[in-house]
Amino acid sequence: MKKKVARVGGGRTMAVLSLAAMMFLGSMGMQAQNADGAQACCKAKVATAAVAQPIADDVRAEWQQLKGDVTLYMTNDMGRNGYYDQKTVAATMGRMAEAIDIEFVLAAGDVHHFEGVRSTQDPLWMTNFELIYDHPDLKMPWDAIMGNHEYRGSTQAVLDYDRISRRWEMPARYYTKTFNEEGTTVRVVWLDTTPLID
């Protein structure tokens, strides 16, 4: 199986792998590249400008090399109300998704720092998720699992948001899905590991 890893900025974690190209994106403490490859700072106006700019041909070509039969993002530690580079990373995710046409996003926990959500109507759903990951190419299924921060709030609200949002998909605490694209099949198993931790 082909595997590619790339760093975008210095920071906590952002790797792009090919499972035939699997995207792994963590959003804390990272810098993103704008269209000309320069490092973008973490201010919201830069993130907004990055979305509006066309993707440079050399950047698009580099990103398209990461595309495989099944192309997806995996992200965790996302929810920061737009702070700590969340908007910049979200803008880069949208622009990259536009270039390589991802199929879905794996939201691997800690979508809501720091104390989880209280209900399906909690404003954090907007400020941590809906209004941040707003690029048209990110309006697709986000298959989610809980992290330890969700357990500081209402885990039932995280499950129930599946019935509120068209893109938030979390049918259970433990579940599996199979994705088929261009003759390649990938099975993903979501395990809610927080209850296993003492």
XYZ file of N, CA and C in Angstrom:
594
model
N 0.835 -1.174 0.000
C 0.000 0.000 0.000
C 0.879 1.236 0.000
N 0.559 2.192 -0.861
C 1.317 3.414 -0.985
C 1.101 4.294 0.234
N 2.148 4.973 0.682
C 2.006 5.837 1.845
C 2.803 7.103 1.602
N 2.174 8.257 1.756
C 2.857 9.534 1.610
C 2.596 10.347 2.852
N 3.601 11.047 3.328
C 3.440 11.898 4.497
C 3.997 13.264 4.152
N 3.254 14.309 4.484
C 3.707 15.670 4.222
C 3.437 16.527 5.433
N 4.285 17.486 5.713
C 4.077 18.430 6.804
C 3.609 19.744 6.211
N 2.632 20.347 6.817
C 2.175 21.677 6.430
C 2.331 22.550 7.648
N 3.364 23.350 7.663
C 3.623 24.205 8.815
C 4.239 23.422 9.952
N 4.632 24.132 11.000
C 5.159 23.431 12.154
C 4.065 23.374 13.172
N 3.920 22.435 13.944
C 2.857 22.458 14.907
C 2.522 21.089 15.383
N 1.372 20.981 15.946
C 1.017 19.777 16.666
C 0.983 18.554 15.760
N -0.010 18.441 14.894
C -0.023 17.314 13.972
C -0.780 17.656 12.716
N -0.157 17.451 11.604
C -0.873 17.459 10.339
C -0.062 16.605 9.403
N -0.559 15.467 9.084
C 0.108 14.591 8.139
C -0.904 14.241 7.072
N -0.417 14.019 5.896
C -1.291 13.595 4.830
C -0.755 12.262 4.344
N -1.550 11.214 4.454
C -1.115 9.894 4.050
C -1.942 9.423 2.890
N -1.424 8.477 2.201
C -2.188 7.864 1.133
C -2.476 6.429 1.507
N -3.750 6.137 1.634
C -4.205 4.774 1.932
C -4.799 4.314 0.629
N -4.711 4.842 -0.169
C -4.604 5.581 -1.413
C -4.905 6.982 -1.023
N -4.673 7.908 -0.638
C -4.431 9.160 0.001
C -5.388 9.419 1.160
N -4.913 9.199 2.335
C -5.734 9.423 3.531
C -5.226 10.687 4.205
N -6.137 11.612 4.490
C -5.743 12.864 5.103
C -5.882 12.773 6.605
N -4.836 13.135 7.292
C -4.884 13.140 8.746
C -4.593 14.569 9.182
N -5.583 15.216 9.774
C -5.418 16.619 10.115
C -5.771 16.859 11.572
N -4.834 17.356 12.339
C -5.135 17.834 13.674
C -5.041 19.337 13.614
N -5.819 20.039 14.393
C -5.916 21.468 14.131
C -5.328 22.380 15.194
N -4.624 21.869 16.175
C -4.091 22.764 17.189
C -2.677 23.202 16.860
N -2.410 24.468 17.042
C -1.053 24.983 16.976
C -0.372 24.810 15.642
N -1.116 24.839 14.537
C -0.506 24.679 13.237
C -0.562 25.975 12.470
N 0.319 26.073 11.486
C 0.227 27.136 10.514
C -0.119 26.474 9.200
N -0.834 27.170 8.353
C -1.211 26.611 7.060
C -0.501 27.378 5.960
N -0.423 26.767 4.779
C 0.176 27.446 3.648
C -0.907 28.137 2.852
N -0.618 29.363 2.428
C -1.585 30.015 1.552
C -1.273 29.621 0.111
N -1.956 30.222 -0.860
C -1.871 29.766 -2.242
C -0.470 29.806 -2.821
N 0.370 30.748 -2.402
C 1.721 30.795 -2.958
C 2.721 30.003 -2.118
N 2.242 29.212 -1.165
C 3.119 28.342 -0.389
C 3.697 28.998 0.846
N 3.447 30.282 1.061
C 3.998 30.968 2.232
C 3.230 30.579 3.478
N 3.872 30.697 4.631
C 3.194 30.387 5.884
C 2.185 31.479 6.191
N 0.992 31.096 6.561
C -0.054 32.048 6.922
C -0.119 32.143 8.437
N -0.344 33.339 8.947
C -0.476 33.474 10.387
C -1.862 33.033 10.818
N -2.110 33.049 12.118
C -3.345 32.447 12.624
C -4.505 33.429 12.729
N -4.414 34.605 12.200
C -5.506 35.558 12.308
C -6.658 35.179 11.395
N -7.856 35.451 11.837
C -9.054 35.071 11.082
C -9.074 35.696 9.697
N -8.591 36.937 9.556
C -8.640 37.579 8.247
C -7.776 36.856 7.236
N -6.698 36.219 7.688
C -5.854 35.451 6.775
C -6.608 34.222 6.310
N -7.312 33.554 7.213
C -8.079 32.368 6.845
C -9.147 32.724 5.820
N -9.822 33.848 6.022
C -10.847 34.276 5.089
C -10.236 34.579 3.726
N -9.080 35.248 3.729
C -8.414 35.575 2.477
C -7.958 34.310 1.758
N -7.530 33.294 2.516
C -7.054 32.059 1.907
C -8.162 31.359 1.142
N -9.392 31.417 1.649
C -10.508 30.772 0.969
C -10.800 31.483 -0.342
N -10.696 32.815 -0.339
C -11.052 33.598 -1.511
C -10.010 33.498 -2.627
N -8.758 33.199 -2.298
C -7.694 33.153 -3.291
C -7.787 31.887 -4.131
N -7.478 32.007 -5.428
C -7.416 30.789 -6.237
C -6.208 29.951 -5.800
N -6.291 28.670 -6.033
C -5.199 27.772 -5.662
C -4.145 27.836 -6.757
N -2.914 28.126 -6.386
C -1.824 28.199 -7.353
C -1.641 26.838 -8.015
N -1.259 26.854 -9.289
C -1.130 25.602 -10.040
C -0.143 24.637 -9.408
N 0.992 25.153 -8.887
C 1.996 24.255 -8.292
C 1.478 23.632 -6.992
N 0.703 24.406 -6.214
C 0.125 23.875 -4.975
C -0.944 22.839 -5.317
N -1.796 23.153 -6.281
C -2.827 22.204 -6.708
C -2.185 20.898 -7.179
N -1.119 20.998 -7.967
C -0.439 19.794 -8.473
C 0.148 18.975 -7.326
N 0.739 19.661 -6.337
C 1.296 18.959 -5.180
C 0.203 18.235 -4.405
N -0.926 18.904 -4.187
C -2.031 18.294 -3.458
C -2.619 17.120 -4.234
N -2.733 17.259 -5.564
C -3.345 16.202 -6.356
C -2.510 14.925 -6.357
N -1.225 15.037 -6.076
C -0.387 13.841 -5.946
C -0.797 13.002 -4.740
N -1.494 13.606 -3.789
C -1.933 12.896 -2.588
C -3.232 12.133 -2.803
N -3.910 12.389 -3.906
C -5.205 11.750 -4.157
C -5.012 10.279 -4.465
N -5.891 9.484 -3.876
C -5.865 8.047 -4.130
C -7.249 7.563 -4.485
N -7.440 6.268 -4.447
C -8.737 5.698 -4.763
C -9.800 6.138 -3.752
N -9.437 6.133 -2.474
C -10.315 6.633 -1.418
C -9.566 7.770 -0.736
N -10.102 8.963 -0.825
C -9.416 10.122 -0.273
C -10.295 10.729 0.810
N -9.725 10.897 1.999
C -10.505 11.379 3.130
C -9.638 12.238 4.042
N -10.307 12.984 4.901
C -9.632 13.706 5.980
C -9.906 12.975 7.283
N -8.929 13.026 8.158
C -9.140 12.601 9.543
C -8.662 13.750 10.402
N -9.531 14.233 11.274
C -9.191 15.386 12.093
C -9.633 15.160 13.534
N -8.898 15.740 14.457
C -9.262 15.647 15.871
C -8.787 16.905 16.588
N -9.208 17.069 17.839
C -8.855 18.260 18.616
C -9.198 19.528 17.834
N -10.399 19.578 17.308
C -10.796 20.657 16.416
C -11.356 21.876 17.129
N -12.249 21.675 18.085
C -13.097 22.744 18.572
C -12.421 23.774 19.437
N -12.238 24.966 18.899
C -11.566 26.053 19.621
C -12.264 27.384 19.407
N -13.520 27.367 18.985
C -14.227 28.609 18.675
C -13.481 29.448 17.644
N -12.776 28.780 16.754
C -12.036 29.463 15.702
C -10.635 29.869 16.076
N -10.274 29.785 17.340
C -8.944 30.210 17.798
C -7.910 29.103 17.630
N -6.661 29.412 17.980
C -5.541 28.467 17.905
C -5.418 27.883 16.502
N -5.500 28.742 15.496
C -5.327 28.377 14.091
C -6.454 27.524 13.530
N -7.542 27.353 14.242
C -8.633 26.513 13.738
C -9.184 27.043 12.416
N -9.386 28.356 12.302
C -9.920 28.924 11.061
C -8.939 28.758 9.914
N -7.668 28.953 10.190
C -6.652 28.811 9.149
C -6.590 27.376 8.650
N -6.610 26.433 9.571
C -6.584 25.017 9.192
C -7.848 24.651 8.425
N -9.007 25.139 8.884
C -10.268 24.850 8.199
C -10.253 25.393 6.770
N -9.694 26.588 6.595
C -9.604 27.169 5.253
C -8.709 26.319 4.359
N -7.587 25.863 4.887
C -6.688 25.012 4.113
C -7.355 23.667 3.789
N -8.068 23.119 4.758
C -8.802 21.872 4.507
C -9.786 22.045 3.354
N -10.501 23.160 3.342
C -11.476 23.412 2.283
C -10.823 23.554 0.925
N -9.742 24.299 0.873
C -9.052 24.513 -0.395
C -8.442 23.212 -0.909
N -7.886 22.412 0.002
C -7.307 21.133 -0.415
C -8.406 20.173 -0.868
N -9.536 20.160 -0.150
C -10.653 19.302 -0.546
C -11.162 19.677 -1.935
N -11.153 20.964 -2.230
C -11.554 21.441 -3.549
C -10.622 20.894 -4.631
N -9.338 20.823 -4.306
C -8.344 20.384 -5.290
C -8.334 18.873 -5.488
N -8.603 18.108 -4.429
C -8.446 16.652 -4.549
C -9.734 15.871 -4.349
N -10.848 16.542 -4.116
C -12.160 15.905 -4.091
C -12.236 14.762 -3.073
N -12.202 15.124 -1.781
C -12.283 14.100 -0.739
C -13.690 13.531 -0.658
N -13.796 12.286 -0.151
C -15.087 11.620 -0.063
C -15.806 11.853 1.264
N -15.056 11.940 2.369
C -15.671 12.132 3.678
C -14.610 12.572 4.670
N -15.065 12.961 5.871
C -14.181 13.414 6.940
C -14.404 12.526 8.159
N -13.329 12.044 8.744
C -13.397 11.327 10.015
C -13.118 12.338 11.119
N -14.096 12.603 11.967
C -13.915 13.510 13.110
C -13.614 12.632 14.318
N -12.338 12.546 14.656
C -11.872 11.545 15.626
C -11.786 12.063 17.056
N -12.772 12.837 17.471
C -12.865 13.222 18.868
C -12.362 14.611 19.196
N -12.798 15.106 20.347
C -12.457 16.440 20.857
C -12.853 17.524 19.860
N -14.068 17.407 19.377
C -14.625 18.425 18.485
C -14.985 19.667 19.293
N -15.237 19.496 20.593
C -15.673 20.602 21.448
C -14.762 20.748 22.662
N -13.731 21.567 22.502
C -12.919 21.931 23.662
C -13.636 23.073 24.371
N -13.630 23.179 25.633
C -12.917 22.310 26.561
C -13.883 21.470 27.378
N -15.118 21.894 27.436
C -16.090 21.239 28.318
C -17.226 20.550 27.571
N -17.020 20.181 26.322
C -18.061 19.506 25.562
C -19.236 20.423 25.271
N -20.367 19.836 24.901
C -21.590 20.605 24.648
C -22.651 20.190 25.654
N -23.608 21.087 25.899
C -24.677 20.811 26.854
C -25.918 20.214 26.186
N -26.118 20.521 24.894
C -27.307 20.050 24.186
C -27.041 20.122 22.686
N -28.026 19.690 21.890
C -27.898 19.816 20.436
C -28.047 21.265 19.990
N -28.542 22.137 20.873
C -28.707 23.551 20.556
C -27.575 24.416 21.112
N -26.587 23.800 21.732
C -25.455 24.537 22.287
C -24.796 25.368 21.182
N -24.521 26.656 21.425
C -23.873 27.496 20.410
C -22.520 26.971 19.937
N -21.888 26.115 20.728
C -20.593 25.559 20.309
C -20.698 24.745 19.025
N -21.862 24.185 18.726
C -22.006 23.483 17.458
C -21.743 24.428 16.288
N -22.146 25.680 16.446
C -21.908 26.666 15.387
C -20.455 27.148 15.388
N -19.957 27.525 16.575
C -18.646 28.175 16.640
C -17.474 27.204 16.592
N -17.711 25.928 16.851
C -16.642 24.932 16.757
C -16.703 24.120 15.475
N -17.868 24.090 14.829
C -18.025 23.173 13.705
C -18.694 23.822 12.492
N -19.970 24.094 12.561
C -20.736 24.496 11.385
C -20.192 25.752 10.689
N -19.889 26.798 11.463
C -19.441 28.059 10.866
C -17.935 28.091 10.585
N -17.205 27.134 11.111
C -15.754 27.095 10.892
C -15.421 26.289 9.635
N -15.989 25.108 9.522
C -15.728 24.224 8.380
C -16.820 24.468 7.336
N -16.818 25.705 6.793
C -17.924 26.156 5.958
C -17.613 26.164 4.468
N -16.424 25.735 4.083
C -16.091 25.679 2.658
C -17.056 24.708 1.969
N -17.538 25.035 0.774
C -18.491 24.146 0.087
C -17.999 22.711 -0.056
N -16.691 22.513 -0.212
C -16.158 21.161 -0.377
C -16.013 20.416 0.944
N -16.368 21.058 2.060
C -16.407 20.370 3.354
C -17.851 20.095 3.785
N -18.808 20.418 2.929
C -20.221 20.149 3.212
C -20.536 18.725 2.773
N -19.998 17.791 3.506
C -20.104 16.369 3.195
C -20.202 15.608 4.497
N -20.360 14.294 4.473
C -20.440 13.554 5.733
C -19.181 13.708 6.598
N -19.402 14.024 7.864
C -18.358 14.022 8.887
C -18.714 12.879 9.838
N -18.020 11.764 9.713
C -18.276 10.592 10.550
C -17.481 10.754 11.836
N -18.195 10.826 12.965
C -17.579 11.272 14.216
C -17.510 10.184 15.281
N -16.598 10.410 16.207
C -16.478 9.613 17.429
C -16.172 10.602 18.556
N -16.451 10.224 19.773
C -16.216 11.122 20.907
C -14.771 11.048 21.391
N -14.319 12.176 21.910
C -13.050 12.231 22.612
C -13.317 12.530 24.080
N -12.273 12.656 24.853
C -12.463 12.874 26.290
C -13.156 14.207 26.591
N -13.000 15.212 25.737
C -13.652 16.502 25.998
C -15.165 16.411 25.829
N -15.639 15.558 24.940
C -17.086 15.361 24.816
C -17.668 14.790 26.106
N -16.881 14.022 26.835
C -17.353 13.427 28.085
C -17.449 14.441 29.227
N -16.959 15.645 29.031
C -17.121 16.688 30.045
C -18.467 17.389 29.901
N -19.159 17.114 28.798
C -20.485 17.676 28.564
C -21.483 16.553 28.393
N -22.445 16.759 27.503
C -23.492 15.766 27.248
C -23.112 14.891 26.061
N -22.736 13.650 26.348
C -22.416 12.732 25.255
C -23.666 12.401 24.449
N -24.823 12.419 25.086
C -26.066 12.140 24.361
C -26.328 13.222 23.316
N -25.994 14.479 23.638
C -26.175 15.564 22.674
C -25.282 15.365 21.451
N -24.084 14.831 21.661
C -23.176 14.567 20.542
C -23.773 13.497 19.630
N -24.350 12.465 20.237
C -25.023 11.426 19.451
C -26.264 11.983 18.746
N -27.054 12.776 19.464
C -28.309 13.285 18.917
C -28.110 14.320 17.810
N -26.942 14.957 17.756
C -26.699 15.966 16.719
C -26.723 15.334 15.327
N -26.578 14.024 15.268
C -26.708 13.271 14.021
C -28.074 13.543 13.370
N -29.094 13.812 14.182
C -30.437 14.067 13.657
C -30.670 15.557 13.353
N -29.713 16.403 13.742
C -29.851 17.855 13.550
C -29.092 18.319 12.304
N -27.861 17.886 12.185
C -26.982 18.336 11.105
C -27.002 17.349 9.946
N -27.021 17.867 8.740
C -27.005 17.005 7.555
C -25.653 16.350 7.358
N -24.592 16.922 7.934
C -23.284 16.322 7.688
C -22.685 15.611 8.891
N -23.195 15.829 10.083
C -22.683 15.154 11.288
C -23.263 13.747 11.339
N -22.430 12.742 11.221
C -22.905 11.365 11.229
C -22.251 10.607 12.380
N -23.070 10.211 13.331
C -22.598 9.424 14.466
C -23.757 8.563 14.938
N -23.963 7.416 14.299
C -25.129 6.595 14.620
C -25.051 5.912 15.981
N -23.852 5.769 16.534
C -23.687 5.085 17.819
C -22.304 5.411 18.382
N -22.066 4.984 19.610
C -20.736 5.188 20.210
C -19.682 4.294 19.560
N -20.106 3.146 19.087
C -19.238 2.202 18.380
C -19.944 1.833 17.085
N -19.250 1.984 15.958
C -19.876 1.623 14.690
C -18.803 1.411 13.630
N -19.220 0.898 12.507
C -18.301 0.674 11.393
C -18.987 1.055 10.097
N -18.185 1.483 9.125
C -18.689 1.793 7.792
C -17.678 1.306 6.774
N -18.184 0.946 5.607
C -17.326 0.546 4.501
C -17.495 1.553 3.376
N -16.372 2.002 2.837
C -16.371 2.978 1.755
C -15.777 2.322 0.514
N -16.460 2.443 -0.600
C -16.002 1.861 -1.863
C -15.847 2.967 -2.895
N -14.667 3.089 -3.426
C -14.395 4.063 -4.477
C -13.421 3.454 -5.472
N -13.774 3.495 -6.736
C -12.885 3.080 -7.822
C -12.239 1.719 -7.570
N -13.018 0.766 -7.085
C -12.497 -0.580 -6.880
C -11.729 -0.784 -5.591
N -11.602 0.247 -4.776
C -10.907 0.136 -3.494
C -11.936 0.191 -2.374
N -11.820 -0.708 -1.427
C -12.731 -0.755 -0.288
C -11.948 -0.467 0.985
N -12.476 0.435 1.788
C -11.869 0.757 3.079
C -12.944 0.590 4.148
N -12.664 -0.200 5.172
C -13.576 -0.338 6.313
C -12.981 0.459 7.466
N -13.799 1.327 8.059
C -13.368 2.125 9.205
C -14.198 1.688 10.407
N -13.528 1.470 11.535
C -14.196 1.084 12.773
C -13.980 2.198 13.787
N -15.062 2.750 14.328
C -15.001 3.808 15.326
C -15.157 3.181 16.707
N -14.193 3.422 17.583
C -14.217 2.891 18.942
C -14.205 4.047 19.924
N -15.157 4.095 20.798
C -15.233 5.123 21.837
C -14.360 4.661 23.001
N -13.111 5.101 23.017
C -12.136 4.574 23.985
C -12.131 5.311 25.322
N -12.738 6.497 25.380
C -12.681 7.267 26.630
C -13.201 6.483 27.829
N -14.313 5.736 27.728
C -14.780 4.978 28.906
C -13.793 3.897 29.358
N -12.838 3.547 28.517
C -11.863 2.521 28.873
C -10.705 3.071 29.703
N -10.616 4.401 29.763
C -9.492 5.049 30.454
C -9.870 5.288 31.909
N -8.984 4.931 32.814
C -9.236 5.121 34.234
C -9.082 6.596 34.572
